[in-house]
Amino acid sequence: MEVRLTSADENKIFKKEINLLHWLIADGWIYEKASEKNKGENEYKMLVRNGTHKLAVKRNNEGEWFYINILTDGKKGGAGSILNYLREFQGIQDYTKYLRRKVQGSEFHQRLARKAEKAEAEFLLKNDIDRYSNERWLEIYDKAQAKGLPEPEIDRLRFEFQTAKRDHENAVRLLLNPHRKIDKVDLHAVREVWEGLSIPNLSNADYLTWRCIKPETWNRFPGDIRIENNRHNPKGIAVAHRDLDGSLTGFERKGFKRYDGEGPDRKVVSFSVFSGSGQRLTTMAGDRASPKVILMGEAFLDLVSYFQDVGCPAGHLLMSSGGTPGQESMDHFVRVALKFPETQILLTFDNDEPGHRFAKHVRAYLSENGVKENRIKDNFPDADYKDWNDMVRGIRFPHSTTSLLDIQEMDKQELVLFSKHFWKHRNDEEKERIDEYIYK
């Protein structure tokens, strides 16, 4: 015999399972204040509609959603559940049948949440602009001056205000995009993986040794460099990314190049990725308390190579974005630069067209956001080298001094001598390119 729920039991399920807050927002209600949605889970959410009605929404101790009708004079006008709301505000009398039909299908709650998100986002996009208006910034600026805050502190406030405004606008647009992809950040998982990696030593630092980074150099960063030993990155390195407080947010991973494919399709690929579920900011290796010099670049190995080349001096902070700097990395560059307003900044990018373009882009972004231009210096290696690690390893080929055109013009004997002279500095890809010209 089939057991069917009574209407009373079914209605109790509706009160618990249907998110009344989402339902109301989807039906045109909005938060009275933008901060309402940031309150604790068990606090009332104040919603308004048409400037006249106000509802306070909450879940009770039994998990049932309910609202309190607030009259225009501030007095309470009775409480109700979604069942009362359907009858009083939407004019639906047979609410049990209505809800039963509505909630059919396992995706009901997701659809309701998406509808509520879209309604909220559209409202925010059109109306929630007061928090980030020019008038609001002027209020903050006047208060900061009245408190006697120094100009560098005001620059930091200005940048955080502008960044919050941009992030808010992007978040609203993201809510409106039905095809959005949201990267999940799981810092607990990141830290768990990080704790399982090895501290570099003479027996496991093969990649650092191959890159000509000396033990006395890597030992200057005991908390920021780790050695991986998995099938994806055997004896490669991981370098910590940290926030302004020094907390781990992720790590960039770098390892040996390897062959991919067979026969004529075989190619050399490098291993350069970022930790899954981490937040890519920048490395913060070195003096995070009071740096005298900040190195900014896209490759940690180039920064540490320069650091080694100048004698590993104290007071250096190495900030690598682990690839082309994204928006979060660019913002992090600015935050650190504004935190230390007297520190010199060395833009340590590749000595090629993309590297010069990145350096120019970072310089402009720093300057636009309050970092004094006279603090920022380009820090490219000598013209014969593509980057600082090539310079440390003595690898000129195939850059300016010995270009591919120069190699093509050498006779066979010169090519053999050239190959032998540079052989110990070559990776597999470069060896193949030299052999191609010698033995073709």
Coordinates of C-alpha atoms in Angstrom, one line a residue:
M1 CA 0.0 0.0 0.0
E2 CA 1.4 3.4 -1.0
V3 CA 1.9 5.8 1.9
R4 CA 1.2 9.4 0.9
L5 CA 2.1 12.5 2.8
T6 CA -0.7 14.5 4.3
S7 CA -1.0 18.1 3.2
A8 CA 0.2 19.2 6.6
D9 CA 3.4 17.1 6.3
E10 CA 3.9 18.3 2.7
N11 CA 3.6 21.9 3.8
K12 CA 6.2 21.5 6.5
I13 CA 8.6 20.2 3.9
F14 CA 7.9 23.2 1.7
K15 CA 8.6 25.5 4.6
K16 CA 12.0 23.9 5.2
E17 CA 13.2 23.0 1.7
I18 CA 12.2 26.0 -0.3
N19 CA 14.6 28.9 0.4
L20 CA 12.2 31.8 1.1
L21 CA 14.9 34.4 0.7
H22 CA 15.7 33.2 -2.8
W23 CA 12.0 33.0 -3.6
L24 CA 11.4 36.6 -2.5
I25 CA 14.4 38.0 -4.4
A26 CA 13.3 36.2 -7.5
D27 CA 9.9 37.8 -7.0
G28 CA 11.2 41.3 -7.0
W29 CA 12.3 42.0 -3.4
I30 CA 15.7 43.5 -2.8
Y31 CA 17.9 43.9 0.2
E32 CA 17.2 47.0 2.2
K33 CA 21.0 47.6 2.5
A34 CA 23.8 46.0 0.6
S35 CA 25.3 44.8 3.8
E36 CA 22.2 42.7 4.7
K37 CA 23.4 39.8 2.7
N38 CA 26.8 39.8 4.6
K39 CA 25.1 39.2 8.0
G40 CA 25.3 35.9 9.8
E41 CA 23.3 32.9 8.6
N42 CA 20.8 33.1 11.4
E43 CA 20.2 36.9 11.4
Y44 CA 17.2 38.6 9.8
K45 CA 17.5 39.7 6.2
M46 CA 15.6 42.9 5.6
L47 CA 13.9 43.1 2.2
V48 CA 12.0 45.9 0.6
R49 CA 9.8 46.3 -2.6
N50 CA 8.4 49.4 -4.3
G51 CA 9.6 51.5 -1.4
T52 CA 6.5 50.7 0.8
H53 CA 6.6 47.0 1.8
K54 CA 9.3 45.6 4.1
L55 CA 9.9 42.0 5.1
A56 CA 12.3 40.5 7.7
V57 CA 13.3 37.0 6.6
K58 CA 14.9 34.3 8.7
R59 CA 15.0 30.6 9.5
N60 CA 13.7 29.3 12.8
N61 CA 15.4 26.7 15.1
E62 CA 13.5 23.9 13.3
G63 CA 14.9 25.0 9.9
E64 CA 11.7 26.5 8.6
W65 CA 11.8 29.7 6.6
F66 CA 9.4 32.5 7.7
Y67 CA 9.0 36.3 7.3
I68 CA 7.7 39.1 9.5
N69 CA 5.7 41.9 7.7
I70 CA 7.0 45.3 8.8
L71 CA 4.4 48.1 8.4
T72 CA 5.3 51.5 7.1
D73 CA 5.2 52.9 10.6
G74 CA 7.8 50.4 11.8
K75 CA 5.3 48.1 13.6
K76 CA 5.1 44.4 12.9
G77 CA 2.2 43.3 10.8
G78 CA 2.2 39.6 11.4
A79 CA 4.4 36.7 10.4
G80 CA 4.1 34.0 7.8
S81 CA 5.7 31.2 5.8
I82 CA 6.0 30.8 2.0
L83 CA 2.4 29.4 2.1
N84 CA 1.1 32.7 3.6
Y85 CA 3.2 34.7 1.1
L86 CA 1.7 32.9 -1.9
R87 CA -1.8 33.6 -0.6
E88 CA -1.3 37.2 0.6
F89 CA 1.2 38.6 -1.9
Q90 CA 0.8 36.5 -5.0
G91 CA -2.9 35.7 -4.8
I92 CA -2.5 31.9 -5.0
Q93 CA -5.1 30.1 -2.9
D94 CA -4.3 26.4 -3.8
Y95 CA -0.7 26.9 -2.8
T96 CA 0.0 23.2 -2.0
K97 CA -0.8 22.1 -5.6
Y98 CA 1.1 25.2 -6.9
L99 CA 4.2 24.4 -5.0
R100 CA 4.0 20.6 -5.7
R101 CA 4.0 21.5 -9.4
K102 CA 6.8 24.1 -9.0
V103 CA 9.3 21.9 -7.2
Q104 CA 9.0 18.9 -9.6
G105 CA 12.5 17.9 -10.8
S106 CA 15.8 17.7 -8.9
E107 CA 17.1 21.0 -10.3
F108 CA 14.4 23.1 -8.7
H109 CA 16.6 24.6 -6.0
Q110 CA 19.4 25.3 -8.4
R111 CA 17.0 27.0 -10.8
L112 CA 15.5 29.1 -7.9
A113 CA 19.0 30.1 -6.7
R114 CA 20.0 31.1 -10.2
K115 CA 16.9 33.2 -10.7
A116 CA 17.5 34.9 -7.3
E117 CA 21.1 35.5 -8.2
K118 CA 20.1 37.1 -11.5
A119 CA 17.5 39.3 -9.9
E120 CA 19.9 40.4 -7.2
A121 CA 22.7 41.1 -9.8
E122 CA 20.4 43.2 -12.0
F123 CA 19.4 45.3 -9.0
L124 CA 23.0 45.7 -7.9
L125 CA 24.2 46.7 -11.4
K126 CA 21.5 49.4 -11.6
N127 CA 21.2 50.7 -8.1
D128 CA 24.0 49.7 -5.8
I129 CA 26.5 52.3 -6.9
D130 CA 26.5 54.7 -3.9
R131 CA 29.2 52.7 -2.1
Y132 CA 31.7 53.3 -5.0
S133 CA 30.7 56.7 -6.2
N134 CA 33.1 59.7 -6.5
E135 CA 31.2 61.3 -3.7
R136 CA 31.8 58.3 -1.4
W137 CA 35.5 58.4 -2.2
L138 CA 35.7 62.1 -1.4
E139 CA 34.1 61.4 2.0
I140 CA 36.8 58.7 2.7
Y141 CA 39.5 61.1 1.5
D142 CA 38.3 64.0 3.7
K143 CA 38.2 61.7 6.7
A144 CA 41.7 60.4 6.0
Q145 CA 43.1 63.9 5.7
A146 CA 41.3 65.0 8.9
K147 CA 43.0 62.1 10.7
G148 CA 46.3 63.3 9.4
L149 CA 47.1 60.1 7.5
P150 CA 50.3 60.4 5.4
E151 CA 50.0 60.5 1.6
P152 CA 51.3 56.9 1.1
E153 CA 48.5 55.6 3.4
I154 CA 45.9 57.6 1.4
D155 CA 47.3 56.1 -1.8
R156 CA 46.7 52.7 -0.3
L157 CA 43.2 53.6 0.6
R158 CA 42.5 54.9 -2.9
F159 CA 43.8 51.8 -4.5
E160 CA 41.7 49.5 -2.2
F161 CA 38.6 51.6 -3.0
Q162 CA 39.2 51.4 -6.7
T163 CA 39.9 47.7 -6.6
A164 CA 36.8 47.0 -4.5
K165 CA 34.7 48.9 -7.0
R166 CA 36.1 46.9 -9.9
D167 CA 35.7 43.6 -8.1
H168 CA 32.1 44.5 -7.3
E169 CA 31.3 45.3 -10.9
N170 CA 33.0 42.1 -12.1
A171 CA 31.1 40.0 -9.5
V172 CA 27.8 41.4 -10.6
R173 CA 28.6 40.7 -14.3
L174 CA 29.7 37.2 -13.3
L175 CA 26.3 36.6 -11.6
L176 CA 24.5 37.7 -14.8
N177 CA 26.6 35.3 -17.0
P178 CA 24.7 31.9 -17.2
H179 CA 27.9 30.3 -18.6
R180 CA 30.2 31.5 -15.9
K181 CA 33.0 29.3 -14.7
I182 CA 34.1 29.9 -11.1
D183 CA 37.5 28.7 -10.0
K184 CA 37.3 27.1 -6.6
V185 CA 40.0 28.1 -4.1
D186 CA 40.6 25.6 -1.4
L187 CA 43.5 27.0 0.8
H188 CA 43.2 24.1 3.2
A189 CA 44.0 21.6 0.4
V190 CA 46.8 23.8 -0.9
R191 CA 48.5 23.9 2.5
E192 CA 48.0 20.2 3.0
V193 CA 49.9 19.5 -0.3
W194 CA 52.5 22.1 0.5
E195 CA 53.3 20.5 3.8
G196 CA 53.9 17.2 2.1
L197 CA 56.7 18.6 -0.2
S198 CA 60.4 18.3 0.6
I199 CA 62.8 21.0 1.7
P200 CA 65.6 21.3 -0.9
N201 CA 69.0 19.6 -0.1
L202 CA 72.0 18.4 -2.1
S203 CA 70.4 15.0 -2.9
N204 CA 67.0 16.2 -4.2
A205 CA 67.7 19.7 -5.8
D206 CA 68.5 18.4 -9.3
Y207 CA 66.4 21.0 -11.0
L208 CA 67.9 23.9 -9.1
T209 CA 71.4 22.6 -9.7
W210 CA 70.6 22.2 -13.4
R211 CA 69.5 25.8 -13.4
C212 CA 72.8 26.7 -11.7
I213 CA 71.2 28.0 -8.5
K214 CA 73.6 27.4 -5.7
P215 CA 72.8 25.8 -2.3
E216 CA 73.8 29.0 -0.5
T217 CA 71.2 30.8 -2.7
W218 CA 68.3 28.5 -2.2
N219 CA 69.0 28.2 1.5
R220 CA 68.1 32.0 1.8
F221 CA 64.5 31.0 1.2
P222 CA 63.9 28.1 3.6
G223 CA 60.1 28.6 3.8
D224 CA 59.4 29.4 0.2
I225 CA 61.0 26.7 -2.0
R226 CA 60.1 23.1 -1.9
I227 CA 61.0 20.0 -4.0
E228 CA 58.3 17.9 -5.7
N229 CA 58.9 14.2 -6.4
N230 CA 55.8 13.0 -8.2
R231 CA 55.4 11.6 -11.7
H232 CA 54.3 15.0 -13.1
N233 CA 57.3 16.9 -11.8
P234 CA 60.1 14.6 -10.5
K235 CA 62.6 16.7 -8.5
G236 CA 61.1 19.9 -9.8
I237 CA 60.4 22.9 -7.6
A238 CA 57.4 24.5 -6.0
V239 CA 57.6 28.2 -4.9
A240 CA 55.1 29.6 -2.5
H241 CA 52.7 32.4 -3.4
R242 CA 51.6 34.5 -0.3
D243 CA 49.2 37.3 0.5
L244 CA 50.1 40.6 2.1
D245 CA 50.2 39.0 5.6
G246 CA 52.5 36.2 4.4
S247 CA 49.9 33.4 4.4
L248 CA 50.2 30.7 1.7
T249 CA 47.7 31.0 -1.1
G250 CA 49.2 28.6 -3.7
F251 CA 52.5 27.7 -5.3
E252 CA 54.0 27.9 -8.8
R253 CA 55.5 24.6 -10.1
K254 CA 58.5 24.4 -12.4
G255 CA 60.3 21.3 -13.7
F256 CA 62.5 19.7 -16.3
K257 CA 61.6 19.9 -20.0
R258 CA 60.6 16.6 -21.6
Y259 CA 59.8 15.1 -25.0
D260 CA 56.1 14.8 -26.0
G261 CA 55.0 12.7 -28.9
E262 CA 56.8 10.3 -31.3
G263 CA 58.7 10.6 -34.6
P264 CA 58.5 13.9 -36.6
D265 CA 55.7 15.1 -34.3
R266 CA 57.9 14.8 -31.2
K267 CA 58.4 18.2 -29.4
V268 CA 60.0 19.4 -26.2
V269 CA 57.6 20.8 -23.7
S270 CA 58.3 22.6 -20.4
F271 CA 56.6 22.0 -17.1
S272 CA 55.3 25.2 -15.7
V273 CA 52.0 25.2 -13.9
F274 CA 50.2 26.6 -10.8
S275 CA 48.9 24.6 -7.9
G276 CA 45.3 23.4 -8.3
S277 CA 42.7 25.1 -6.1
G278 CA 45.2 27.8 -5.2
Q279 CA 45.0 31.6 -5.6
R280 CA 47.7 33.0 -7.9
L281 CA 49.1 36.2 -6.4
T282 CA 52.9 36.3 -6.4
T283 CA 55.8 34.8 -4.6
M284 CA 56.9 36.7 -1.5
A285 CA 60.3 35.2 -1.0
G286 CA 62.9 37.0 1.1
D287 CA 62.5 40.1 3.3
R288 CA 58.7 40.5 3.8
A289 CA 59.1 42.8 6.8
S290 CA 61.1 45.7 5.6
P291 CA 62.6 45.2 2.1
K292 CA 65.1 47.6 0.6
V293 CA 64.6 46.3 -2.9
I294 CA 61.6 44.5 -4.5
L295 CA 62.2 42.4 -7.6
M296 CA 59.1 42.0 -9.7
G297 CA 58.9 39.5 -12.6
E298 CA 57.1 36.6 -14.2
A299 CA 59.6 33.8 -13.4
F300 CA 61.0 33.1 -10.0
L301 CA 64.1 31.4 -11.4
D302 CA 65.1 34.7 -13.1
L303 CA 64.6 36.7 -9.9
V304 CA 66.6 34.3 -7.9
S305 CA 69.3 34.2 -10.6
Y306 CA 69.7 38.0 -10.4
F307 CA 69.7 37.8 -6.7
Q308 CA 72.5 35.2 -6.9
D309 CA 74.4 37.2 -9.5
V310 CA 74.6 40.3 -7.3
G311 CA 75.8 38.3 -4.2
C312 CA 72.5 37.4 -2.4
P313 CA 72.3 40.8 -0.5
A314 CA 70.0 41.2 2.5
G315 CA 66.8 43.2 2.2
H316 CA 65.5 41.8 -1.1
L317 CA 61.9 40.6 -1.7
L318 CA 61.3 38.4 -4.8
M319 CA 57.8 38.7 -6.3
S320 CA 57.1 36.4 -9.2
S321 CA 53.7 36.1 -10.8
G322 CA 54.5 32.6 -12.2
G323 CA 53.7 33.5 -15.8
T324 CA 52.1 36.4 -17.5
P325 CA 50.8 38.6 -14.6
G326 CA 47.0 38.4 -14.2
Q327 CA 44.8 40.9 -12.5
E328 CA 45.3 39.5 -9.0
S329 CA 49.1 39.4 -9.5
M330 CA 49.0 43.0 -10.8
D331 CA 47.0 44.2 -7.8
H332 CA 49.4 42.3 -5.4
F333 CA 52.4 44.1 -7.0
V334 CA 50.6 47.4 -6.2
R335 CA 49.7 46.5 -2.7
V336 CA 53.2 45.5 -1.7
A337 CA 54.7 48.6 -3.5
L338 CA 52.3 50.9 -1.6
K339 CA 53.0 49.1 1.7
F340 CA 56.7 49.9 1.4
P341 CA 56.7 53.4 -0.1
E342 CA 60.4 54.0 0.1
T343 CA 61.5 50.7 -1.4
Q344 CA 63.2 50.5 -4.9
I345 CA 61.4 48.3 -7.4
L346 CA 63.3 46.4 -10.1
L347 CA 61.3 45.1 -13.0
T348 CA 63.1 41.8 -13.8
F349 CA 61.5 40.5 -17.0
D350 CA 62.8 38.7 -20.1
N351 CA 65.0 40.6 -22.4
D352 CA 62.8 40.1 -25.4
E353 CA 59.9 41.9 -27.0
P354 CA 57.2 40.3 -24.7
G355 CA 59.4 40.8 -21.7
H356 CA 59.8 44.5 -22.4
R357 CA 56.1 44.8 -23.1
F358 CA 55.2 43.2 -19.7
A359 CA 57.7 45.4 -17.9
K360 CA 56.1 48.5 -19.5
H361 CA 52.6 47.3 -18.6
V362 CA 53.6 46.7 -14.9
R363 CA 55.4 50.0 -14.7
A364 CA 52.3 51.8 -16.1
Y365 CA 49.9 50.0 -13.7
L366 CA 52.1 50.8 -10.7
S367 CA 52.3 54.4 -11.7
E368 CA 48.5 54.7 -12.3
N369 CA 47.9 53.4 -8.8
G370 CA 50.0 55.7 -6.7
V371 CA 53.5 54.2 -6.9
K372 CA 56.1 57.0 -7.6
E373 CA 57.8 56.6 -11.0
N374 CA 61.2 57.4 -9.7
R375 CA 61.1 54.2 -7.6
I376 CA 60.7 51.9 -10.6
K377 CA 63.7 50.7 -12.6
D378 CA 64.0 48.3 -15.5
N379 CA 66.3 45.3 -14.6
F380 CA 67.0 43.4 -17.8
P381 CA 70.1 41.2 -18.2
D382 CA 72.9 42.1 -20.7
A383 CA 71.9 42.3 -24.3
D384 CA 73.4 38.9 -25.2
Y385 CA 71.0 37.1 -22.9
K386 CA 67.3 36.4 -23.0
D387 CA 66.8 36.3 -19.2
W388 CA 68.8 36.3 -15.9
N389 CA 68.9 32.5 -15.6
D390 CA 70.4 32.2 -19.1
M391 CA 73.0 34.8 -18.0
V392 CA 73.9 32.9 -14.8
R393 CA 74.3 29.7 -17.0
G394 CA 76.2 31.5 -19.7
I395 CA 73.7 30.7 -22.4
R396 CA 73.8 33.2 -25.2
F397 CA 72.4 31.1 -28.0
P398 CA 70.1 31.6 -29.8
H399 CA 69.8 35.3 -28.7
S400 CA 71.5 38.4 -29.9
T401 CA 75.3 37.5 -29.9
T402 CA 74.8 34.2 -31.8
S403 CA 71.6 34.2 -33.7
L404 CA 70.2 31.5 -35.9
L405 CA 71.3 33.5 -38.9
D406 CA 74.9 33.6 -37.6
I407 CA 74.8 29.8 -37.2
Q408 CA 73.6 29.3 -40.8
E409 CA 76.5 31.4 -42.0
M410 CA 79.2 29.3 -40.1
D411 CA 81.1 26.6 -42.0
K412 CA 80.9 23.0 -40.6
Q413 CA 84.2 23.2 -38.6
E414 CA 83.0 26.4 -36.9
L415 CA 79.7 24.8 -36.1
V416 CA 81.3 21.8 -34.5
L417 CA 83.6 24.0 -32.4
F418 CA 80.6 26.2 -31.5
S419 CA 78.6 23.1 -30.5
K420 CA 81.3 21.6 -28.3
H421 CA 82.0 24.9 -26.6
F422 CA 78.3 25.5 -25.6
W423 CA 77.3 21.8 -25.3
K424 CA 77.3 21.7 -21.5
H425 CA 74.9 24.7 -21.3
R426 CA 72.3 23.2 -23.7
N427 CA 69.0 21.6 -22.9
D428 CA 67.7 18.9 -25.3
E429 CA 65.8 21.4 -27.5
E430 CA 68.8 23.6 -28.1
K431 CA 71.0 20.5 -28.8
E432 CA 68.6 19.4 -31.5
R433 CA 68.6 22.9 -33.1
I434 CA 72.4 23.0 -33.2
D435 CA 72.5 19.4 -34.6
E436 CA 70.0 20.4 -37.3
Y437 CA 72.4 22.9 -38.7
I438 CA 75.5 20.8 -38.3
Y439 CA 74.3 17.5 -39.7
K440 CA 71.5 18.4 -42.1

